[in-house]
Short mmCIF file of C-alpha atoms and ligand atoms in Angstrom, two decimals:
data_model
loop_
_atom_site.label_atom_id
_atom_site.label_comp_id
_atom_site.label_asym_id
_atom_site.label_seq_id
_atom_site.Cartn_x
_atom_site.Cartn_y
_atom_site.Cartn_z
CA MET A 1 -9.93 -20.01 -20.90
CA ASN A 2 -8.28 -17.37 -23.07
CA ASN A 3 -11.05 -14.82 -22.70
CA MET A 4 -11.08 -14.91 -18.88
CA LYS A 5 -8.22 -14.18 -16.47
CA THR A 6 -8.23 -13.95 -12.70
CA VAL A 7 -5.41 -12.42 -10.65
CA ILE A 8 -4.71 -11.66 -7.00
CA ALA A 9 -2.59 -8.62 -6.10
CA PRO A 10 -1.02 -7.27 -2.92
CA VAL A 11 -1.20 -4.03 -0.99
CA ASN A 12 2.00 -2.09 -0.39
CA ILE A 13 2.91 0.30 2.41
CA ALA A 14 5.44 3.02 1.64
CA VAL A 15 8.48 3.69 3.80
CA ILE A 16 9.41 6.74 1.69
CA LYS A 17 6.08 8.40 0.97
CA TYR A 18 4.75 9.64 -2.34
CA TRP A 19 3.05 12.98 -1.72
CA GLY A 20 2.56 15.57 -4.47
CA LYS A 21 2.13 15.32 -8.23
CA ARG A 22 4.00 17.10 -11.02
CA ASP A 23 1.26 16.04 -13.48
CA GLU A 24 -2.30 15.45 -12.28
CA GLU A 25 -3.56 13.78 -15.48
CA LEU A 26 -0.72 11.31 -15.88
CA ILE A 27 -0.27 10.89 -12.12
CA LEU A 28 3.43 11.77 -12.16
CA PRO A 29 4.93 12.27 -8.70
CA LEU A 30 7.21 15.01 -7.44
CA ASN A 31 9.46 12.50 -5.67
CA ASP A 32 10.65 8.89 -5.72
CA SER A 33 9.01 6.58 -3.18
CA VAL A 34 9.89 3.19 -1.68
CA SER A 35 7.58 0.52 -0.28
CA ALA A 36 7.30 -3.06 0.84
CA THR A 37 4.71 -5.31 -0.77
CA LEU A 38 2.64 -7.27 1.76
CA ALA A 39 1.71 -10.95 1.49
CA THR A 40 -1.39 -11.77 -0.56
CA SER A 41 -2.04 -14.72 1.79
CA VAL A 42 -3.24 -12.17 4.37
CA MET A 43 -4.51 -9.19 2.35
CA CYS A 44 -5.25 -9.05 -1.35
CA ALA A 45 -7.48 -7.83 -4.13
CA LYS A 46 -8.86 -10.44 -6.52
CA THR A 47 -9.99 -9.48 -10.01
CA SER A 48 -11.49 -11.40 -12.94
CA VAL A 49 -11.58 -9.89 -16.42
CA PHE A 50 -13.60 -11.31 -19.29
CA THR A 51 -13.93 -10.40 -22.95
CA GLY A 52 -16.01 -11.72 -25.84
CA PRO A 53 -17.84 -10.60 -29.01
CA GLN A 54 -21.22 -10.90 -27.21
CA LEU A 55 -20.47 -8.07 -24.74
CA THR A 56 -22.14 -4.76 -25.58
CA SER A 57 -20.44 -2.45 -23.07
CA ASP A 58 -17.54 -2.32 -20.59
CA GLU A 59 -18.88 -3.17 -17.12
CA ILE A 60 -17.41 -3.36 -13.64
CA TRP A 61 -18.55 -4.86 -10.30
CA LEU A 62 -16.61 -3.78 -7.20
CA ASN A 63 -17.05 -5.66 -3.93
CA GLY A 64 -20.43 -6.95 -5.08
CA LYS A 65 -21.75 -3.63 -6.38
CA LYS A 66 -22.10 -2.59 -10.01
CA GLU A 67 -20.17 0.65 -10.60
CA SER A 68 -19.90 2.97 -13.57
CA PHE A 69 -17.09 2.37 -16.07
CA THR A 70 -16.94 6.09 -16.83
CA ASN A 71 -14.33 6.68 -14.09
CA LYS A 72 -11.42 8.21 -16.03
CA ARG A 73 -8.73 6.34 -14.12
CA LEU A 74 -10.39 3.04 -14.91
CA VAL A 75 -10.75 3.90 -18.59
CA ASN A 76 -7.09 5.02 -18.71
CA CYS A 77 -5.97 1.66 -17.30
CA LEU A 78 -8.01 -0.32 -19.84
CA GLU A 79 -6.89 1.88 -22.75
CA GLY A 80 -3.29 1.84 -21.49
CA ILE A 81 -3.08 -1.96 -21.55
CA LYS A 82 -4.90 -2.16 -24.91
CA ALA A 83 -2.44 0.36 -26.39
CA ILE A 84 0.53 -1.76 -25.29
CA ALA A 85 -1.18 -4.90 -26.66
CA ALA A 86 -1.71 -3.15 -30.01
CA LYS A 87 1.94 -2.07 -30.11
CA GLU A 88 3.20 -5.53 -29.12
CA LYS A 89 0.67 -7.16 -31.52
CA SER A 90 0.13 -9.62 -28.68
CA VAL A 91 -3.49 -10.46 -29.67
CA ASP A 92 -5.67 -10.13 -32.82
CA GLU A 93 -7.12 -6.76 -33.66
CA GLU A 94 -10.62 -8.27 -33.39
CA PHE A 95 -9.99 -9.52 -29.82
CA LEU A 96 -8.88 -6.02 -28.83
CA LYS A 97 -12.14 -4.49 -30.08
CA TRP A 98 -14.37 -6.58 -27.78
CA LYS A 99 -15.74 -5.00 -24.59
CA VAL A 100 -14.64 -6.22 -21.15
CA HIS A 101 -16.35 -7.16 -17.91
CA VAL A 102 -14.43 -6.72 -14.65
CA CYS A 103 -15.29 -8.07 -11.22
CA SER A 104 -13.10 -7.25 -8.23
CA VAL A 105 -13.18 -7.94 -4.48
CA ASN A 106 -10.89 -7.17 -1.54
CA ASN A 107 -10.50 -9.68 1.27
CA PHE A 108 -10.10 -6.81 3.77
CA PRO A 109 -12.38 -3.84 4.57
CA THR A 110 -12.10 -1.16 1.87
CA ALA A 111 -13.32 1.48 4.27
CA ALA A 112 -10.51 0.79 6.74
CA GLY A 113 -8.23 2.93 4.55
CA LEU A 114 -5.77 0.12 3.94
CA ALA A 115 -4.28 0.95 0.54
CA SER A 116 -7.11 -0.91 -1.18
CA SER A 117 -6.88 1.19 -4.35
CA ALA A 118 -3.23 0.19 -4.82
CA ALA A 119 -4.07 -3.51 -4.65
CA GLY A 120 -7.20 -3.03 -6.78
CA TYR A 121 -5.56 -1.18 -9.67
CA ALA A 122 -2.45 -3.40 -9.65
CA CYS A 123 -4.81 -6.38 -9.82
CA LEU A 124 -6.91 -4.94 -12.65
CA VAL A 125 -3.91 -3.98 -14.75
CA THR A 126 -2.15 -7.33 -14.23
CA ALA A 127 -5.34 -9.25 -15.10
CA LEU A 128 -5.81 -7.16 -18.28
CA ALA A 129 -2.13 -7.65 -19.19
CA LYS A 130 -2.66 -11.43 -18.93
CA LEU A 131 -5.91 -11.25 -20.93
CA TYR A 132 -4.18 -9.35 -23.75
CA ASN A 133 -0.91 -11.28 -23.44
CA VAL A 134 1.10 -8.12 -22.71
CA LYS A 135 4.69 -8.83 -21.77
CA SER A 136 6.30 -5.47 -20.98
CA ASP A 137 6.26 -3.51 -17.70
CA VAL A 138 2.74 -2.53 -16.67
CA SER A 139 3.60 -0.45 -13.59
CA CYS A 140 3.25 2.72 -15.67
CA VAL A 141 -0.35 1.72 -16.48
CA ALA A 142 -1.17 0.81 -12.85
CA ARG A 143 0.13 4.28 -11.97
CA LEU A 144 -2.71 5.77 -14.05
CA GLY A 145 -5.23 4.13 -11.70
CA SER A 146 -3.66 5.22 -8.44
CA GLY A 147 -0.06 6.40 -8.12
CA SER A 148 0.88 4.01 -5.35
CA ALA A 149 -0.62 1.09 -7.33
CA CYS A 150 2.47 0.99 -9.56
CA ARG A 151 4.47 -0.33 -6.59
CA SER A 152 2.02 -3.24 -6.03
CA VAL A 153 2.97 -4.64 -9.44
CA TYR A 154 6.15 -6.12 -7.90
CA GLY A 155 6.85 -8.15 -4.77
CA GLY A 156 9.42 -7.54 -2.05
CA PHE A 157 10.85 -4.03 -1.74
CA VAL A 158 9.98 -1.64 -4.53
CA GLN A 159 11.03 1.82 -5.74
CA TRP A 160 8.79 4.08 -7.80
CA HIS A 161 11.04 6.35 -9.83
CA ALA A 162 9.55 9.82 -10.19
CA GLY A 163 11.12 10.16 -13.64
CA THR A 164 11.64 13.38 -15.55
CA GLU A 165 9.90 12.75 -18.91
CA PRO A 166 6.73 14.79 -19.45
CA THR A 167 5.11 11.69 -21.00
CA GLY A 168 5.71 9.71 -17.81
CA LYS A 169 7.40 6.88 -19.64
CA ASP A 170 10.23 6.78 -17.06
CA SER A 171 7.88 7.05 -14.07
CA ILE A 172 7.86 3.33 -13.35
CA ALA A 173 8.35 0.94 -10.46
CA THR A 174 11.30 -1.42 -10.12
CA GLN A 175 12.13 -4.08 -7.57
CA ILE A 176 14.89 -3.29 -5.05
CA ALA A 177 14.95 -6.78 -3.52
CA GLU A 178 12.79 -9.90 -3.49
CA ALA A 179 10.68 -10.74 -0.42
CA SER A 180 13.01 -13.71 0.19
CA HIS A 181 15.99 -11.34 0.56
CA TRP A 182 14.77 -10.27 4.04
CA PRO A 183 12.50 -13.15 5.06
CA GLU A 184 12.22 -12.05 8.72
CA MET A 185 10.57 -8.74 7.83
CA ARG A 186 7.04 -8.47 9.24
CA ALA A 187 4.28 -5.86 9.29
CA LEU A 188 1.56 -5.20 11.84
CA ILE A 189 -1.33 -3.07 10.69
CA LEU A 190 -3.00 -1.35 13.59
CA VAL A 191 -6.52 -0.46 12.54
CA VAL A 192 -7.67 2.61 14.42
CA GLY A 193 -11.38 3.31 14.74
CA ASP A 194 -12.07 6.43 12.71
CA SER A 195 -15.34 8.05 11.83
CA ALA A 196 -13.99 11.42 10.67
CA LYS A 197 -14.05 12.05 6.92
CA LYS A 198 -10.52 12.49 5.67
CA THR A 199 -9.10 14.64 2.89
CA SER A 200 -8.64 12.40 -0.20
CA SER A 201 -5.02 11.84 -1.22
CA THR A 202 -5.71 13.63 -4.53
CA LYS A 203 -7.05 16.77 -2.84
CA GLY A 204 -4.46 16.68 -0.06
CA MET A 205 -1.51 16.33 -2.45
CA LYS A 206 -2.76 19.23 -4.55
CA LYS A 207 -3.10 21.50 -1.54
CA THR A 208 0.36 20.55 -0.26
CA ALA A 209 2.04 21.00 -3.66
CA GLU A 210 0.41 24.44 -4.04
CA THR A 211 1.07 25.80 -0.58
CA SER A 212 3.76 24.00 1.45
CA GLU A 213 7.24 25.50 1.64
CA LEU A 214 8.37 22.48 3.62
CA LEU A 215 7.45 20.19 0.70
CA LYS A 216 10.12 21.91 -1.45
CA HIS A 217 12.79 21.11 1.11
CA ARG A 218 11.47 17.56 1.42
CA ILE A 219 11.61 16.94 -2.32
CA GLU A 220 14.92 18.63 -3.07
CA TYR A 221 16.86 17.60 -0.01
CA CYS A 222 15.31 14.93 2.27
CA VAL A 223 13.74 12.38 -0.09
CA PRO A 224 16.76 11.91 -2.41
CA GLN A 225 19.06 11.26 0.57
CA ARG A 226 16.58 9.02 2.35
CA THR A 227 15.85 7.02 -0.78
CA THR A 228 19.53 6.23 -1.32
CA SER A 229 20.02 5.39 2.37
CA ILE A 230 16.96 3.18 2.74
CA ILE A 231 17.79 1.21 -0.41
CA GLN A 232 21.22 0.60 1.07
CA ALA A 233 19.65 -0.38 4.43
CA ILE A 234 17.36 -2.87 2.63
CA LYS A 235 20.27 -4.35 0.66
CA GLU A 236 22.38 -4.66 3.83
CA LYS A 237 19.39 -5.78 5.94
CA ASN A 238 20.22 -3.03 8.41
CA PHE A 239 16.99 -2.87 10.41
CA PRO A 240 17.74 0.11 12.73
CA LYS A 241 18.68 2.25 9.74
CA PHE A 242 15.64 1.08 7.73
CA ALA A 243 13.36 1.77 10.71
CA GLU A 244 14.70 5.22 11.55
CA ILE A 245 14.35 6.46 7.97
CA THR A 246 10.83 4.97 7.76
CA MET A 247 9.66 6.80 10.91
CA LYS A 248 11.28 10.10 9.95
CA ASP A 249 9.73 9.99 6.50
CA SER A 250 6.25 9.25 7.86
CA ASN A 251 6.62 12.11 10.33
CA GLN A 252 7.69 14.48 7.58
CA PHE A 253 4.82 13.45 5.31
CA HIS A 254 2.36 14.35 8.10
CA ALA A 255 4.31 17.53 8.76
CA VAL A 256 3.84 18.69 5.15
CA CYS A 257 0.10 18.10 5.52
CA LEU A 258 0.14 20.39 8.52
CA ASP A 259 2.34 22.85 6.62
CA SER A 260 -0.31 23.05 3.86
CA TYR A 261 -2.65 26.02 3.84
CA PRO A 262 -5.31 25.37 5.01
CA PRO A 263 -3.76 22.48 6.91
CA PHE A 264 -5.23 19.00 7.21
CA VAL A 265 -4.43 16.05 9.45
CA TYR A 266 -4.69 12.29 9.11
CA MET A 267 -3.23 11.10 12.39
CA THR A 268 -5.49 11.04 15.44
CA GLU A 269 -4.70 11.02 19.16
CA VAL A 270 -4.59 7.23 18.99
CA SER A 271 -2.06 7.42 16.12
CA HIS A 272 0.12 9.70 18.24
CA LYS A 273 -0.19 7.31 21.19
CA ILE A 274 1.10 4.51 18.93
CA VAL A 275 4.09 6.71 18.02
CA GLU A 276 4.80 7.21 21.70
CA VAL A 277 4.51 3.47 22.46
CA ILE A 278 6.97 2.57 19.69
CA HIS A 279 9.54 5.20 20.74
CA LYS A 280 9.29 4.06 24.38
CA TYR A 281 9.67 0.42 23.33
CA ASN A 282 12.75 1.18 21.24
CA GLU A 283 14.22 3.24 24.06
CA VAL A 284 13.83 0.42 26.60
CA CYS A 285 15.30 -2.06 24.10
CA GLY A 286 18.29 0.24 23.67
CA GLU A 287 18.01 -0.18 19.90
CA VAL A 288 15.47 0.60 17.18
CA LYS A 289 13.47 -2.62 16.96
CA VAL A 290 10.17 -1.36 15.49
CA ALA A 291 9.21 1.33 12.98
CA TYR A 292 5.83 2.99 12.48
CA THR A 293 4.51 4.58 9.33
CA PHE A 294 1.13 6.23 8.66
CA ASP A 295 -0.56 6.81 5.28
CA ALA A 296 -3.41 9.23 4.60
CA GLY A 297 -5.41 7.98 7.58
CA PRO A 298 -5.05 7.16 11.29
CA ASN A 299 -3.97 3.49 10.90
CA ALA A 300 -0.40 2.56 11.69
CA CYS A 301 1.76 0.08 9.83
CA LEU A 302 4.56 -1.23 12.03
CA TYR A 303 7.58 -2.80 10.36
CA LEU A 304 9.61 -5.14 12.56
CA LEU A 305 11.53 -8.41 12.47
CA GLU A 306 9.74 -11.67 13.32
CA GLU A 307 11.49 -12.17 16.68
CA GLU A 308 10.00 -8.90 17.97
CA VAL A 309 6.37 -9.71 17.07
CA PRO A 310 5.20 -11.53 20.25
CA LYS A 311 6.60 -8.81 22.52
CA ILE A 312 5.20 -5.88 20.59
CA ILE A 313 1.75 -7.49 20.21
CA SER A 314 1.74 -8.09 23.94
CA LEU A 315 2.61 -4.44 24.64
CA ILE A 316 -0.04 -3.15 22.23
CA LYS A 317 -2.68 -5.39 23.84
CA TYR A 318 -1.65 -3.96 27.22
CA VAL A 319 -1.82 -0.31 26.14
CA PHE A 320 -4.91 -0.73 23.91
CA PRO A 321 -7.21 -3.24 25.63
CA SER A 322 -9.92 -4.81 23.49
CA SER A 323 -13.43 -5.94 24.46
CA SER A 324 -13.02 -8.91 22.06
CA PRO A 325 -9.44 -10.04 22.71
CA ASP A 326 -9.95 -13.36 20.89
CA ASN A 327 -10.47 -11.67 17.52
CA PHE A 328 -8.02 -8.84 18.10
CA VAL A 329 -5.14 -10.18 15.99
CA THR A 330 -5.78 -11.65 12.52
CA GLY A 331 -3.41 -12.95 9.85
CA LEU A 332 -0.25 -14.94 10.58
CA ASN A 333 0.23 -17.04 13.71
CA TYR A 334 2.50 -15.90 16.53
CA GLU A 335 3.55 -17.14 19.95
CA GLN A 336 1.99 -15.62 23.06
CA HIS A 337 4.41 -13.63 25.18
CA GLU A 338 3.96 -12.26 28.67
CA LEU A 339 5.79 -9.02 29.33
CA SER A 340 7.62 -8.88 32.65
CA LYS A 341 6.57 -6.36 35.30
CA ASP A 342 10.08 -4.97 35.12
CA PHE A 343 9.80 -4.34 31.35
CA LEU A 344 6.38 -2.69 31.73
CA ASN A 345 7.73 -0.49 34.51
CA LYS A 346 10.60 0.60 32.31
CA VAL A 347 8.25 1.40 29.42
CA GLY A 348 6.09 3.36 31.88
CA LEU A 349 2.80 3.26 29.93
CA GLU A 350 -0.68 2.79 31.36
CA PRO A 351 -3.60 1.09 29.58
CA GLU A 352 -5.80 3.44 27.55
CA SER A 353 -9.60 3.12 27.43
CA VAL A 354 -11.05 0.01 25.78
CA ASP A 355 -11.42 -0.42 21.96
CA LEU A 356 -9.36 2.57 20.77
CA LEU A 357 -7.74 0.07 18.41
CA LYS A 358 -10.20 -2.00 16.36
CA TYR A 359 -7.87 -4.86 15.50
CA ILE A 360 -4.40 -5.81 14.29
CA ILE A 361 -3.51 -7.50 11.00
CA TYR A 362 -0.28 -9.48 11.26
CA THR A 363 1.42 -9.97 7.89
CA LYS A 364 4.81 -10.08 6.16
CA VAL A 365 6.57 -8.91 3.03
CA GLY A 366 5.40 -10.98 0.08
CA GLU A 367 5.24 -11.56 -3.66
CA GLY A 368 3.70 -9.48 -6.42
CA PRO A 369 0.47 -10.22 -8.34
CA ALA A 370 -0.22 -13.81 -9.39
CA GLU A 371 -2.65 -15.49 -11.75
CA VAL A 372 -5.28 -17.68 -10.08
CA THR A 373 -5.20 -21.01 -11.89
CA ASP A 374 -7.63 -23.08 -9.80
CA GLY A 375 -10.61 -21.85 -11.83
CA SER A 376 -12.07 -19.79 -8.96
CA HIS A 377 -13.11 -16.91 -11.23
CA LEU A 378 -15.45 -14.15 -10.08
CA LEU A 379 -17.33 -14.10 -13.41
CA ASP A 380 -19.23 -16.89 -15.18
CA GLN A 381 -18.91 -18.02 -18.80
CA ASN A 382 -21.16 -15.17 -19.93
CA GLY A 383 -18.99 -12.65 -18.09
CA LEU A 384 -21.54 -12.10 -15.30
CA PRO A 385 -20.71 -12.04 -11.58
CA LEU A 386 -21.01 -15.37 -9.79
O1 PMV B 401 -1.81 6.45 -4.63
P1 PMV B 401 -2.63 7.32 -3.75
O2 PMV B 401 -3.28 8.43 -4.47
O3 PMV B 401 -3.62 6.50 -2.94
O4 PMV B 401 -1.65 8.02 -2.68
C1 PMV B 401 -0.95 7.33 -1.71
C2 PMV B 401 -0.32 8.25 -0.75
C3 PMV B 401 0.28 7.61 0.49
O5 PMV B 401 -0.31 6.37 0.77
C4 PMV B 401 0.04 8.54 1.67
C5 PMV B 401 1.80 7.46 0.36
C6 PMV B 401 2.30 6.33 -0.49
O6 PMV B 401 3.41 6.49 -1.02
O7 PMV B 401 1.64 5.28 -0.60
#
């Protein structure tokens, strides 16, 4: 059907963090950032878009709930894609005038703070681009929804260029390497139970940009060097280098939050325990085998190579016991591994109290957004949710 398109899109987790805007309206960042896109087979957003002359208003349903289409970021994404379509003359003028209905779901908990807005906006923008037959780069439109969403428009390893143009036309994402370039790369998302209300990324970034001295040093000195080095590490598949930069950049991002005035924190005691576990593990291994990174919340994303997964899952299960061990790890399959007494002695960690970690999602680096062609749309032929 030409008036209905359905797309799935991935989440991405940054290894060089975006934190701070130079333009709030256009969502232009103060620094470049780098991320890996995670497999849609484990975590994805799915969005259907529908248009037709019978529609009387733009409407959106998110995770089963009707929401208002007045959200400026949403409107900017729709107008952004329509503007490109008009410029490319990719569809008739009449088709462009019709209203749209949007229905979107995530296959993972939105509330868990797992980069759901990045997947959601990348999905929306890609679905609209397909509906309006747009051919050019759409990362700059996804950026208008949520900055980090521009990186979910591509698979593999992705760089978001801060750009220098006031219009934002050079603030786009590009692919550094395909997922298949480093097929052993895996990610473990450690979902930490968290009831505390966190500072939104928009508010936090503003506060940091206005008040942190450390952010200036980060932007002028640290990020440019780290970006060059991590791109090289990805191209050379140098895991220890990739991992060290990833951890240092996560630590510095949380340090600039604490350097803001008033300060705010995202990591909890459990997050800090995870940091300790990973450093101890790497120390005992005699080499950096696992990296942690934390976004604007307490959950950890661990990057590691496939061969390390059974061991690290085993260690995490030991340190963070669960009352429902059978459902503790979801996602990809892995082999069970029993850690030796000798290894545990060397690591020197004791089990924490039960259920500090909710669960683990085991996933890998994957492809960018893709059209769903099996007809499993989320809207019916009248553009209403199924
Ligand atoms: O795109 P936003 O507004 O959700 O901000 C994302 C900020 C971080 O996740 C902390 C870092 C990043 O680069 O993804």
